[in-house]
Amino acid sequence: MDHDDSVHEPGEIMTRRDFDELTARPYADVLIIGGGINGLATFRDLAMQGVDVALVEQGDYVSGASAASSHMIHGGVRYLENGEFRLVHEAVTERNALLRIAPHYVRPLQTTIPIFTTFSGVLTAPLRFLRHGKGKHRERGAALIKIGLVIYDSFSRGGGLFGKSTVQRHAFVGRKRSLAELPALNPGIKYTATYWDASLHDPERLALDVLRDGVAAGGDRARAANYTAAVGVRDGRVLLSDRVTGEEVPFAASVVVNASGPWTDLTNEALGDPTRYMGGTKGSHIVLDHPELLAATGGRELFFEHKDGRIVLIYPLKGRVLVGTTDLEHDMAEPAVCTEAEVDYFLDLVRHVLPSIAVDRSQIVFRFAGVRPLPGHGDLAPGFVSRDYRIEAEPLRGGSATVLSLVGGKWTTFRASAEHLADRVLELLAQPRRSSTKGVPIGGGAGYPATERARKQWLTTYQDGIGLGRAATLLDRYGTVAADVIAAIADDEDDAVLGSAPGYSSGELRHLARTEGVVHLADMLLRRTSLAFTGGVTVESASEIADAIAPVLGWDEATRRAEVEHGLAAVHAADPTWQAAPAPAPAPRTASR
């Protein structure tokens, strides 16, 4: 559940069908609180079992911790340091599965580790669990990294990163070959190690696919509403509040699933049962528009140890370069923002591994920060906190329902953690599991063309209507769900390419607004599109998108203006240094077909 203390915002539409569905039938077998990836995946799983399930999210779907990821689906090689073998095995298994069931968003990622020493830290990573983090930090050397990757390869066997029986194994090369492959690397390196993980190109869009699957599977027995908060308990029922209108309704359920991530304790407090399960840490990132740096990565993620021992990354994505991440204690009463000190840290780590490339703040197009839903950890340093998850059960205060709280959880293992949660729910409901979500394609991953030949065949089907290039863009953006987008564009007589954001068209955005629970313009700028991430939000683009979707959402001119103001403010809230500078004059609009 994404924490937002406001009830009314400028430009809000005053009727919402999703909340109306909850008030019309204010009960379900299961109520899920939290619309991040773990809540949505649990919703999908339960809907597939035929369970009467409802989900509420206090903000927009996927607008909290799930929106602040490093855009990776990874096996977690560094978790070996803490001896988390179960988690690494599960993560590798889930990574390999997601490459098959969500290939439109989860793709193989070549990852290279620059290494500066040979034998340093023999008793540290990747087997740091042997000393439980005690003693003076020593840099991870080639010998240790080699041991870790051998273990990692053993976990990776059998899943099939490319649909084969085994993943490609890691490779070690020396300085000369390393610099030949990646010439901009620090010449002080001694080796590089390269292995394969997976990228997550569009976390928010994958989560929306999960939500769409759940609604489709459950029909009228699977309901979800964003901008709906669980604010208390009344007569044994959870009190839900529409954040748009302020309307409240007591909602009855046999099982309540608290999947609100780092806000889990705050949610339980609202339900009358204060808990101290969580101890999340803040992770920040910056996004750079830097062609030289992008080229220097060679299309690979650079994953390495910075001078303080923190594992960090430089990652090419969407024509930009993502740099992260930090691991800092955070007070959930305060907003999570990327600080200037963190930016200094990121710029320094780029210089450390790619010293010939000049980087500065002028190349940053977006910054973002989020809080990991980690368990409470006392005096344990953030880097040693378990990334595993567990489920806690408590009775709902004043009622007969059971509250299941998910403590932990991460993007890579969302399907597995949702399955475990769903199994606990089914046990409480005394219902059998009908089917597993293992191997079930997600959203636009169903029927996704896996070969170049299949891709050409898919695109050829649609090229006459919108052109081959546009069809390819939409297939990359939505997977096979692009067929629905293309149909909507074909039916939209006013569809036109946006002058200020030519990668999108007005008919496409109207379709998203109509079918994806959009309430505010900010939902479009930050989550339904990649504009904020890539630095494409301007006064012009925000205004043009508002013009496009206003008819669908029933906005009058005053509301449209207020939504533009609110949308730009939301981008600024995510990145307080962002300025809404106007974009260059847009090119003339042309029909997209």
Coordinates of C-alpha atoms in Angstrom, one line a residue:
M1 CA 0.0 0.0 0.0
D2 CA 1.5 3.3 -1.0
H3 CA 1.4 5.8 1.8
D4 CA -0.4 9.1 1.0
D5 CA -1.9 11.2 3.7
S6 CA -4.1 13.3 1.4
V7 CA -7.7 12.6 0.7
H8 CA -8.5 15.1 -2.0
E9 CA -6.2 16.4 -4.7
P10 CA -6.7 19.0 -7.4
G11 CA -8.4 17.6 -10.5
E12 CA -9.9 14.5 -9.0
I13 CA -12.7 12.8 -10.9
M14 CA -15.6 12.4 -8.5
T15 CA -17.0 9.0 -9.5
R16 CA -15.0 5.8 -9.7
R17 CA -16.6 2.5 -10.8
D18 CA -14.0 0.4 -9.0
F19 CA -14.8 1.8 -5.6
D20 CA -18.5 1.6 -6.5
E21 CA -18.2 -2.1 -7.0
L22 CA -16.9 -2.5 -3.5
T23 CA -19.7 -0.5 -2.0
A24 CA -22.3 -2.4 -4.0
R25 CA -21.1 -5.6 -2.5
P26 CA -19.0 -4.8 0.6
Y27 CA -17.8 -8.3 1.4
A28 CA -15.4 -10.9 -0.1
D29 CA -13.7 -14.1 1.1
V30 CA -10.4 -12.2 1.0
L31 CA -9.4 -8.6 1.2
I32 CA -5.9 -7.7 0.0
I33 CA -4.5 -4.4 1.2
G34 CA -1.7 -3.2 -1.0
G35 CA -1.4 -2.9 -4.8
G36 CA 2.3 -3.4 -5.2
I37 CA 3.6 -6.4 -7.0
N38 CA 3.2 -8.9 -4.1
G39 CA -0.4 -7.9 -3.4
L40 CA -1.3 -8.0 -7.1
A41 CA 0.3 -11.4 -7.6
T42 CA -1.6 -12.8 -4.6
F43 CA -4.8 -11.3 -6.1
R44 CA -4.1 -13.0 -9.4
D45 CA -3.3 -16.4 -7.8
L46 CA -6.5 -16.3 -5.7
A47 CA -8.6 -15.3 -8.6
M48 CA -7.3 -18.2 -10.6
Q49 CA -8.5 -20.5 -7.7
G50 CA -12.0 -19.1 -7.9
V51 CA -11.7 -17.3 -4.6
D52 CA -13.9 -14.2 -4.1
V53 CA -11.2 -11.6 -3.7
A54 CA -10.9 -7.9 -3.5
L55 CA -7.8 -5.7 -3.5
V56 CA -7.4 -2.1 -2.4
E57 CA -4.5 0.3 -2.9
Q58 CA -4.2 3.6 -1.1
G59 CA -2.5 5.3 -4.0
D60 CA -2.1 4.2 -7.6
Y61 CA -1.2 0.6 -8.4
V62 CA 2.5 0.0 -8.2
S63 CA 3.3 3.5 -7.0
G64 CA 5.3 2.7 -3.8
A65 CA 8.2 0.3 -3.2
S66 CA 7.4 -1.7 -6.4
A67 CA 8.0 1.4 -8.5
A68 CA 11.5 2.1 -7.1
S69 CA 13.3 -1.1 -8.1
S70 CA 16.6 -1.5 -9.9
H71 CA 14.6 -2.9 -12.9
M72 CA 16.2 -6.4 -12.5
I73 CA 14.9 -9.9 -12.0
H74 CA 18.0 -11.5 -10.5
G75 CA 19.1 -14.6 -8.8
G76 CA 20.8 -12.6 -6.0
V77 CA 24.4 -13.8 -6.3
R78 CA 25.3 -11.5 -3.4
Y79 CA 22.8 -13.1 -1.1
L80 CA 25.2 -16.0 -0.9
E81 CA 27.2 -13.8 1.4
N82 CA 24.5 -14.1 4.0
G83 CA 24.1 -17.8 3.5
E84 CA 20.6 -17.4 2.0
F85 CA 20.8 -20.5 -0.1
R86 CA 17.0 -21.1 -0.1
L87 CA 16.4 -17.6 -1.3
V88 CA 19.0 -17.8 -4.0
H89 CA 17.7 -21.1 -5.3
E90 CA 14.1 -19.8 -5.4
A91 CA 15.2 -16.5 -7.0
V92 CA 17.1 -18.3 -9.7
T93 CA 14.2 -20.6 -10.4
E94 CA 11.7 -17.7 -10.5
R95 CA 14.0 -15.7 -12.7
N96 CA 14.3 -18.5 -15.2
A97 CA 10.5 -19.0 -15.2
L98 CA 9.8 -15.3 -15.7
L99 CA 12.0 -15.3 -18.8
R100 CA 9.5 -17.8 -20.2
I101 CA 6.2 -16.5 -18.9
A102 CA 6.9 -12.8 -19.2
P103 CA 9.3 -12.5 -22.1
H104 CA 7.9 -9.1 -23.2
Y105 CA 9.3 -7.4 -20.1
V106 CA 11.8 -9.9 -18.6
R107 CA 14.8 -10.4 -20.8
P108 CA 18.3 -11.9 -20.5
L109 CA 20.9 -9.5 -19.1
Q110 CA 24.6 -9.9 -19.5
T111 CA 26.2 -8.8 -16.3
T112 CA 29.9 -8.0 -15.8
I113 CA 31.8 -7.6 -12.6
P114 CA 35.0 -5.6 -12.7
I115 CA 37.6 -7.0 -10.3
F116 CA 40.6 -5.2 -8.9
T117 CA 42.2 -7.8 -6.6
T118 CA 43.0 -11.5 -6.7
F119 CA 42.9 -12.9 -3.2
S120 CA 41.5 -10.1 -1.1
G121 CA 38.8 -10.9 1.3
V122 CA 39.1 -14.7 1.3
L123 CA 36.8 -14.9 4.3
T124 CA 34.3 -12.3 3.0
A125 CA 31.9 -12.3 0.0
P126 CA 30.5 -14.4 -1.6
L127 CA 30.6 -16.5 1.6
R128 CA 30.4 -13.7 4.0
F129 CA 28.0 -15.7 6.2
L130 CA 31.1 -17.5 7.5
R131 CA 32.0 -14.4 9.6
H132 CA 28.4 -12.9 9.9
G133 CA 29.7 -9.5 8.8
K134 CA 32.2 -9.1 11.6
G135 CA 35.7 -7.8 11.2
K136 CA 37.2 -5.2 9.0
H137 CA 35.8 -5.1 5.5
R138 CA 38.2 -6.3 2.7
E139 CA 37.5 -5.9 -1.0
R140 CA 36.1 -8.9 -2.7
G141 CA 38.8 -10.4 -4.8
A142 CA 38.7 -12.7 -7.9
A143 CA 39.1 -15.9 -5.8
L144 CA 36.0 -15.2 -3.8
I145 CA 33.9 -14.0 -6.7
K146 CA 34.9 -17.1 -8.6
I147 CA 33.7 -19.3 -5.7
G148 CA 30.5 -17.4 -5.5
L149 CA 29.8 -17.7 -9.2
V150 CA 30.5 -21.4 -9.2
I151 CA 27.9 -21.8 -6.5
Y152 CA 25.6 -19.5 -8.4
D153 CA 26.0 -21.6 -11.5
S154 CA 25.0 -24.7 -9.6
F155 CA 21.8 -23.1 -8.5
S156 CA 21.1 -21.9 -12.1
R157 CA 21.3 -25.3 -13.7
G158 CA 18.1 -26.8 -14.9
G159 CA 16.0 -23.6 -15.2
G160 CA 17.0 -22.7 -18.7
L161 CA 17.8 -19.0 -19.1
F162 CA 17.2 -19.3 -22.8
G163 CA 14.8 -22.3 -22.7
K164 CA 17.7 -24.8 -22.6
S165 CA 18.4 -27.2 -19.9
T166 CA 21.1 -25.0 -18.3
V167 CA 22.0 -21.4 -18.2
Q168 CA 25.2 -20.1 -19.7
R169 CA 27.9 -20.4 -17.2
H170 CA 30.0 -17.5 -15.9
A171 CA 33.2 -16.6 -17.6
F172 CA 36.4 -15.1 -16.2
V173 CA 38.8 -13.1 -18.4
G174 CA 42.0 -11.2 -17.6
R175 CA 42.8 -7.5 -17.9
K176 CA 43.8 -7.4 -21.6
R177 CA 40.7 -9.1 -22.9
S178 CA 38.5 -7.2 -20.4
L179 CA 39.7 -3.9 -21.7
A180 CA 39.4 -5.1 -25.3
E181 CA 35.7 -5.9 -24.7
L182 CA 35.0 -2.8 -22.5
P183 CA 37.7 -0.2 -23.3
A184 CA 36.4 2.4 -20.9
L185 CA 36.9 0.2 -17.8
N186 CA 39.3 1.4 -15.2
P187 CA 42.7 0.2 -16.5
G188 CA 43.5 -0.9 -12.9
I189 CA 41.3 -3.9 -13.2
K190 CA 42.8 -7.3 -13.0
Y191 CA 39.9 -9.4 -14.2
T192 CA 36.2 -9.3 -15.2
A193 CA 33.7 -12.0 -14.5
T194 CA 30.6 -12.2 -16.6
Y195 CA 27.4 -14.1 -15.9
W196 CA 23.7 -13.9 -16.9
D197 CA 20.8 -12.5 -15.0
A198 CA 17.6 -10.8 -16.3
S199 CA 16.4 -7.3 -16.8
L200 CA 12.9 -6.0 -16.0
H201 CA 12.2 -3.3 -18.6
D202 CA 8.9 -2.1 -17.3
P203 CA 8.1 -3.1 -13.7
E204 CA 4.9 -1.0 -13.6
R205 CA 3.5 -2.4 -16.8
L206 CA 4.3 -6.0 -15.8
A207 CA 2.4 -5.4 -12.5
L208 CA -0.6 -4.1 -14.5
D209 CA -0.5 -7.2 -16.6
V210 CA -0.7 -9.3 -13.4
L211 CA -3.7 -7.2 -12.2
R212 CA -5.4 -7.6 -15.6
D213 CA -4.9 -11.4 -15.5
G214 CA -6.5 -11.5 -12.1
V215 CA -9.5 -9.5 -13.1
A216 CA -9.9 -11.7 -16.2
A217 CA -9.6 -14.9 -14.3
G218 CA -12.0 -14.0 -11.5
G219 CA -14.6 -12.0 -13.3
D220 CA -17.0 -10.3 -10.9
R221 CA -15.4 -12.3 -8.0
A222 CA -12.1 -10.4 -8.5
R223 CA -12.4 -6.7 -7.8
A224 CA -9.6 -4.1 -7.4
A225 CA -9.7 -0.4 -6.6
N226 CA -6.8 2.0 -6.4
Y227 CA -7.0 5.2 -4.4
T228 CA -8.8 3.3 -1.8
A229 CA -7.3 3.1 1.7
A230 CA -7.9 0.7 4.7
V231 CA -8.2 3.3 7.5
G232 CA -9.6 1.3 10.4
V233 CA -11.9 -1.3 11.7
R234 CA -15.7 -0.9 12.4
D235 CA -17.8 -3.7 13.9
G236 CA -15.3 -6.3 12.9
R237 CA -15.0 -5.0 9.3
V238 CA -12.2 -3.2 7.6
L239 CA -13.2 0.4 7.0
L240 CA -12.3 1.4 3.4
S241 CA -12.0 5.1 2.3
D242 CA -12.2 6.3 -1.2
R243 CA -9.3 8.8 -1.5
V244 CA -11.1 10.5 -4.3
T245 CA -14.4 11.3 -2.7
G246 CA -13.8 10.6 1.0
E247 CA -16.7 8.1 1.0
E248 CA -16.2 5.2 3.5
V249 CA -17.6 1.7 3.6
P250 CA -17.1 -1.1 6.1
F251 CA -15.9 -4.2 4.2
A252 CA -16.2 -7.8 5.5
A253 CA -13.8 -10.6 4.7
S254 CA -12.8 -13.9 6.2
V255 CA -9.1 -13.3 5.5
V256 CA -7.3 -10.0 5.3
V257 CA -3.9 -10.0 3.5
N258 CA -1.6 -7.1 4.4
A259 CA 0.7 -6.8 1.4
S260 CA 1.5 -3.1 2.0
G261 CA 5.3 -3.6 1.9
P262 CA 7.3 -1.2 4.0
W263 CA 4.0 0.3 5.3
T264 CA 2.9 -3.1 6.8
D265 CA 3.2 -1.9 10.4
L266 CA 1.3 1.3 9.6
T267 CA -1.5 -0.8 8.0
N268 CA -1.7 -3.1 11.0
E269 CA -1.8 0.0 13.3
A270 CA -4.7 1.3 11.3
L271 CA -6.4 -2.1 11.8
G272 CA -5.9 -1.8 15.6
D273 CA -3.0 -4.1 15.9
P274 CA 0.4 -2.3 16.1
T275 CA 3.2 -4.5 14.9
R276 CA 7.0 -4.1 14.6
Y277 CA 7.7 -6.4 11.7
M278 CA 9.3 -4.1 9.3
G279 CA 12.7 -2.4 9.1
G280 CA 13.0 -1.3 5.5
T281 CA 16.0 0.5 4.1
K282 CA 16.0 3.2 1.4
G283 CA 17.4 2.5 -2.0
S284 CA 17.9 5.4 -4.5
H285 CA 18.8 5.6 -8.2
I286 CA 19.6 8.2 -10.8
V287 CA 18.9 8.0 -14.5
L288 CA 21.4 9.6 -16.9
D289 CA 21.0 10.7 -20.5
H290 CA 24.7 10.1 -21.4
P291 CA 25.4 8.5 -24.8
E292 CA 29.1 8.0 -24.0
L293 CA 28.3 6.2 -20.8
L294 CA 25.6 4.2 -22.5
A295 CA 28.1 3.1 -25.2
A296 CA 30.8 2.3 -22.5
T297 CA 28.5 -0.4 -20.9
G298 CA 28.5 -2.4 -24.1
G299 CA 24.9 -3.3 -23.5
R300 CA 25.9 -5.0 -20.2
E301 CA 25.0 -4.3 -16.6
L302 CA 28.2 -3.5 -14.6
F303 CA 27.7 -4.9 -11.2
F304 CA 30.5 -4.3 -8.7
E305 CA 31.8 -3.4 -5.3
H306 CA 32.3 0.3 -4.6
K307 CA 35.0 1.5 -2.4
D308 CA 32.9 1.2 0.7
G309 CA 32.0 -2.4 0.1
R310 CA 28.5 -1.7 -1.2
I311 CA 27.4 -3.6 -4.3
V312 CA 26.3 -1.1 -6.9
L313 CA 25.3 -1.2 -10.6
I314 CA 25.5 0.7 -13.8
Y315 CA 22.7 -0.5 -16.1
P316 CA 21.8 0.5 -19.7
L317 CA 18.0 0.8 -20.1
K318 CA 15.6 2.5 -22.5
G319 CA 18.4 4.5 -24.1
R320 CA 19.4 5.8 -20.7
V321 CA 21.8 4.6 -17.9
L322 CA 20.5 3.6 -14.5
V323 CA 22.9 4.0 -11.6
G324 CA 22.2 2.7 -8.1
T325 CA 21.7 1.8 -5.4
T326 CA 22.1 2.8 -1.8
D327 CA 21.0 0.8 1.3
L328 CA 20.2 3.3 4.1
E329 CA 18.1 3.3 7.2
H330 CA 14.8 5.1 6.7
D331 CA 12.0 6.5 8.9
M332 CA 8.7 5.6 7.2
A333 CA 7.2 8.8 8.5
E334 CA 9.5 10.7 6.1
P335 CA 9.3 10.7 2.3
A336 CA 11.9 8.6 0.5
V337 CA 13.9 10.9 -1.8
C338 CA 17.3 10.6 -3.5
T339 CA 19.5 13.0 -1.6
E340 CA 22.4 15.1 -2.9
A341 CA 24.8 13.0 -0.9
E342 CA 23.5 9.9 -2.7
V343 CA 24.0 11.6 -6.0
D344 CA 27.6 12.3 -5.1
Y345 CA 28.0 8.7 -4.3
F346 CA 26.6 7.6 -7.6
L347 CA 28.8 9.9 -9.6
D348 CA 31.8 8.7 -7.7
L349 CA 31.1 5.1 -8.4
V350 CA 30.8 5.7 -12.1
R351 CA 34.2 7.5 -12.0
H352 CA 35.6 4.6 -10.0
V353 CA 34.9 2.0 -12.7
L354 CA 34.8 4.2 -15.8
P355 CA 37.3 7.0 -15.0
S356 CA 37.7 8.4 -18.5
I357 CA 34.0 9.3 -18.8
A358 CA 32.9 12.6 -17.3
V359 CA 29.6 12.5 -15.5
D360 CA 27.8 15.3 -13.7
R361 CA 24.4 16.4 -12.4
S362 CA 23.5 18.1 -15.7
Q363 CA 23.1 14.6 -17.3
I364 CA 20.6 13.3 -14.7
V365 CA 17.1 13.2 -16.2
F366 CA 15.4 11.5 -13.2
R367 CA 16.0 10.4 -9.6
F368 CA 13.9 8.1 -7.6
A369 CA 14.0 6.4 -4.2
G370 CA 12.0 3.7 -2.5
V371 CA 12.0 1.7 0.7
R372 CA 12.7 -2.1 0.6
P373 CA 10.1 -4.1 2.6
L374 CA 12.7 -5.7 4.8
P375 CA 12.1 -7.2 8.2
G376 CA 13.2 -5.4 11.4
H377 CA 16.9 -6.0 12.0
G378 CA 17.9 -4.2 15.1
D379 CA 21.6 -3.3 15.0
L380 CA 22.4 -5.5 12.0
A381 CA 23.9 -3.5 9.2
P382 CA 21.5 -3.0 6.2
G383 CA 23.6 -5.0 3.8
F384 CA 23.3 -8.1 6.1
V385 CA 19.5 -7.9 6.4
S386 CA 17.7 -11.0 5.0
R387 CA 16.0 -10.4 1.6
D388 CA 13.8 -13.4 2.3
Y389 CA 10.1 -13.2 3.2
R390 CA 7.8 -14.7 5.8
I391 CA 4.1 -14.6 6.7
E392 CA 2.7 -13.5 10.1
A393 CA -0.8 -14.3 11.2
E394 CA -2.9 -12.3 13.7
P395 CA -6.7 -12.0 14.4
L396 CA -8.4 -8.9 13.2
R397 CA -9.2 -6.7 16.1
G398 CA -12.9 -7.0 17.0
G399 CA -13.7 -9.4 14.3
S400 CA -13.4 -13.1 13.3
A401 CA -11.1 -12.5 10.3
T402 CA -7.4 -13.5 10.2
V403 CA -4.9 -11.0 9.1
L404 CA -1.9 -12.4 7.2
S405 CA 1.0 -9.9 6.9
L406 CA 3.7 -10.5 4.3
V407 CA 7.1 -9.4 5.8
G408 CA 9.6 -9.0 3.0
G409 CA 9.2 -9.9 -0.6
K410 CA 10.9 -8.8 -3.8
W411 CA 10.3 -8.4 -7.5
T412 CA 12.1 -11.5 -8.5
T413 CA 10.2 -13.9 -6.2
F414 CA 6.7 -12.2 -6.5
R415 CA 5.1 -15.3 -8.0
A416 CA 6.5 -17.7 -5.4
S417 CA 5.7 -15.4 -2.4
A418 CA 2.2 -14.9 -3.8
E419 CA 1.7 -18.7 -4.1
H420 CA 2.8 -19.1 -0.5
L421 CA 0.4 -16.4 0.6
A422 CA -2.4 -17.9 -1.4
D423 CA -1.8 -21.3 0.0
R424 CA -2.1 -19.9 3.6
V425 CA -5.4 -18.2 2.5
L426 CA -6.8 -21.4 1.0
E427 CA -5.9 -23.3 4.1
L428 CA -7.8 -20.8 6.2
L429 CA -10.8 -20.9 3.8
A430 CA -10.6 -24.7 3.7
Q431 CA -10.5 -24.6 -0.1
P432 CA -8.3 -26.7 -2.3
R433 CA -5.9 -25.2 -4.8
R434 CA -7.3 -25.7 -8.3
S435 CA -4.1 -24.9 -10.2
S436 CA -0.6 -23.5 -9.9
T437 CA 0.5 -20.2 -11.4
K438 CA 3.8 -22.0 -12.4
G439 CA 4.4 -21.7 -16.1
V440 CA 1.2 -19.6 -16.7
P441 CA 2.1 -16.7 -19.1
I442 CA 1.6 -13.2 -17.7
G443 CA -0.4 -10.6 -19.7
G444 CA 1.4 -9.8 -23.0
G445 CA 3.8 -12.6 -22.5
A446 CA 1.0 -15.0 -23.7
G447 CA 1.9 -16.0 -27.3
Y448 CA 4.8 -13.6 -27.4
P449 CA 6.9 -14.2 -30.5
A450 CA 10.0 -15.8 -29.2
T451 CA 11.9 -16.0 -32.5
E452 CA 12.7 -13.4 -35.1
R453 CA 10.6 -15.3 -37.6
A454 CA 7.6 -15.4 -35.2
R455 CA 8.1 -11.7 -34.5
K456 CA 8.0 -10.8 -38.2
Q457 CA 4.9 -12.9 -38.7
W458 CA 3.2 -11.1 -35.7
L459 CA 4.1 -7.7 -37.0
T460 CA 3.1 -8.4 -40.5
T461 CA -0.5 -9.0 -39.3
Y462 CA -0.7 -5.4 -38.1
Q463 CA 1.5 -3.5 -40.5
D464 CA -1.2 -2.4 -42.9
G465 CA -3.1 -0.7 -40.2
I466 CA -0.5 1.3 -38.3
G467 CA 2.8 0.5 -40.1
L468 CA 5.5 -1.9 -39.3
G469 CA 7.6 0.5 -37.1
R470 CA 4.6 1.5 -35.0
A471 CA 3.5 -2.1 -34.6
A472 CA 7.0 -3.1 -33.4
T473 CA 7.1 -0.3 -30.9
L474 CA 3.7 -1.4 -29.4
L475 CA 4.8 -5.0 -29.3
D476 CA 7.9 -4.1 -27.4
R477 CA 5.9 -1.9 -25.1
Y478 CA 2.9 -4.2 -24.3
G479 CA 3.8 -7.6 -25.6
T480 CA 0.9 -9.3 -27.3
V481 CA -1.6 -7.1 -25.4
A482 CA -0.5 -4.6 -28.1
A483 CA -3.2 -6.2 -30.3
D484 CA -5.8 -4.6 -28.0
V485 CA -4.0 -1.3 -28.2
I486 CA -3.8 -1.4 -32.0
A487 CA -7.5 -2.2 -32.2
A488 CA -8.3 0.8 -30.0
I489 CA -6.1 3.0 -32.1
A490 CA -7.9 1.8 -35.2
D491 CA -11.2 2.7 -33.7
D492 CA -10.1 6.1 -32.6
E493 CA -10.7 8.6 -35.4
D494 CA -8.8 11.4 -33.5
D495 CA -5.7 9.3 -32.9
A496 CA -2.5 11.4 -33.6
V497 CA 1.1 11.1 -32.6
L498 CA 2.0 13.5 -29.7
G499 CA 4.1 16.4 -30.8
S500 CA 5.9 16.6 -27.4
A501 CA 6.2 12.8 -26.9
P502 CA 6.3 11.3 -30.4
G503 CA 6.7 7.8 -29.0
Y504 CA 3.1 7.8 -28.0
S505 CA -0.2 8.6 -29.7
S506 CA -3.4 10.1 -28.3
G507 CA -5.5 7.1 -29.1
E508 CA -3.1 4.8 -27.4
L509 CA -3.2 6.9 -24.2
R510 CA -7.0 7.1 -24.3
H511 CA -7.1 3.3 -24.3
L512 CA -4.8 3.2 -21.3
A513 CA -6.9 5.7 -19.4
R514 CA -10.0 3.8 -20.2
T515 CA -8.8 0.3 -19.3
E516 CA -6.0 0.6 -16.7
G517 CA -7.6 2.4 -13.7
V518 CA -6.1 5.8 -14.4
V519 CA -7.4 8.4 -12.0
H520 CA -4.8 11.2 -12.2
L521 CA -2.6 12.5 -14.9
A522 CA 0.3 11.5 -12.6
D523 CA -0.6 7.9 -13.2
M524 CA 0.1 8.3 -16.9
L525 CA 3.3 10.3 -16.5
L526 CA 4.9 8.1 -13.8
R527 CA 3.6 4.6 -14.3
R528 CA 1.5 3.9 -17.5
T529 CA 4.3 5.4 -19.6
S530 CA 8.1 5.7 -19.4
L531 CA 8.1 9.4 -19.8
A532 CA 9.3 10.3 -16.3
F533 CA 12.0 7.6 -16.2
T534 CA 13.5 8.8 -19.5
G535 CA 13.2 12.5 -18.8
G536 CA 10.3 13.1 -21.2
V537 CA 7.9 14.9 -18.8
T538 CA 7.6 18.6 -19.7
V539 CA 4.9 21.2 -19.4
E540 CA 4.0 20.5 -23.0
S541 CA 3.9 16.7 -22.8
A542 CA 1.9 16.8 -19.6
S543 CA -0.6 19.3 -21.2
E544 CA -0.8 17.3 -24.4
I545 CA -1.5 14.0 -22.6
A546 CA -4.1 15.7 -20.4
D547 CA -5.8 17.0 -23.6
A548 CA -5.8 13.4 -25.0
I549 CA -7.3 11.6 -22.0
A550 CA -9.6 14.3 -20.6
P551 CA -12.6 13.1 -22.7
V552 CA -12.2 9.6 -21.4
L553 CA -12.0 10.6 -17.8
G554 CA -14.6 13.3 -17.9
W555 CA -12.4 16.2 -17.1
D556 CA -13.6 19.7 -17.8
E557 CA -11.1 22.5 -18.6
A558 CA -10.6 23.5 -15.0
T559 CA -10.0 19.9 -14.0
R560 CA -7.7 19.4 -16.9
R561 CA -5.6 22.4 -15.8
A562 CA -5.5 21.2 -12.2
E563 CA -4.5 17.7 -13.3
V564 CA -1.5 19.1 -15.3
E565 CA -0.4 21.1 -12.2
H566 CA -0.9 18.1 -9.9
G567 CA 0.9 15.7 -12.4
L568 CA 3.9 18.0 -12.7
A569 CA 4.0 18.3 -8.9
A570 CA 3.9 14.5 -8.5
V571 CA 7.0 14.2 -10.8
H572 CA 8.7 16.8 -8.7
A573 CA 7.7 15.0 -5.5
A574 CA 9.4 11.8 -6.9
D575 CA 12.5 13.9 -7.9
P576 CA 12.6 17.1 -5.9
T577 CA 15.4 18.5 -8.2
W578 CA 13.3 18.1 -11.3
Q579 CA 12.1 21.3 -12.9
A580 CA 9.2 21.5 -15.3
A581 CA 11.2 23.2 -18.0
P582 CA 9.3 23.6 -21.3
A583 CA 10.3 21.3 -24.1
P584 CA 11.3 22.5 -27.6
A585 CA 8.5 23.4 -29.8
P586 CA 6.7 20.2 -30.8
A587 CA 6.6 19.0 -34.4
P588 CA 3.3 19.2 -36.3
R589 CA 0.9 16.4 -35.4
T590 CA 0.5 13.6 -37.9
A591 CA -1.9 10.7 -38.0
S592 CA -0.4 7.6 -36.5
R593 CA -2.0 5.3 -39.1

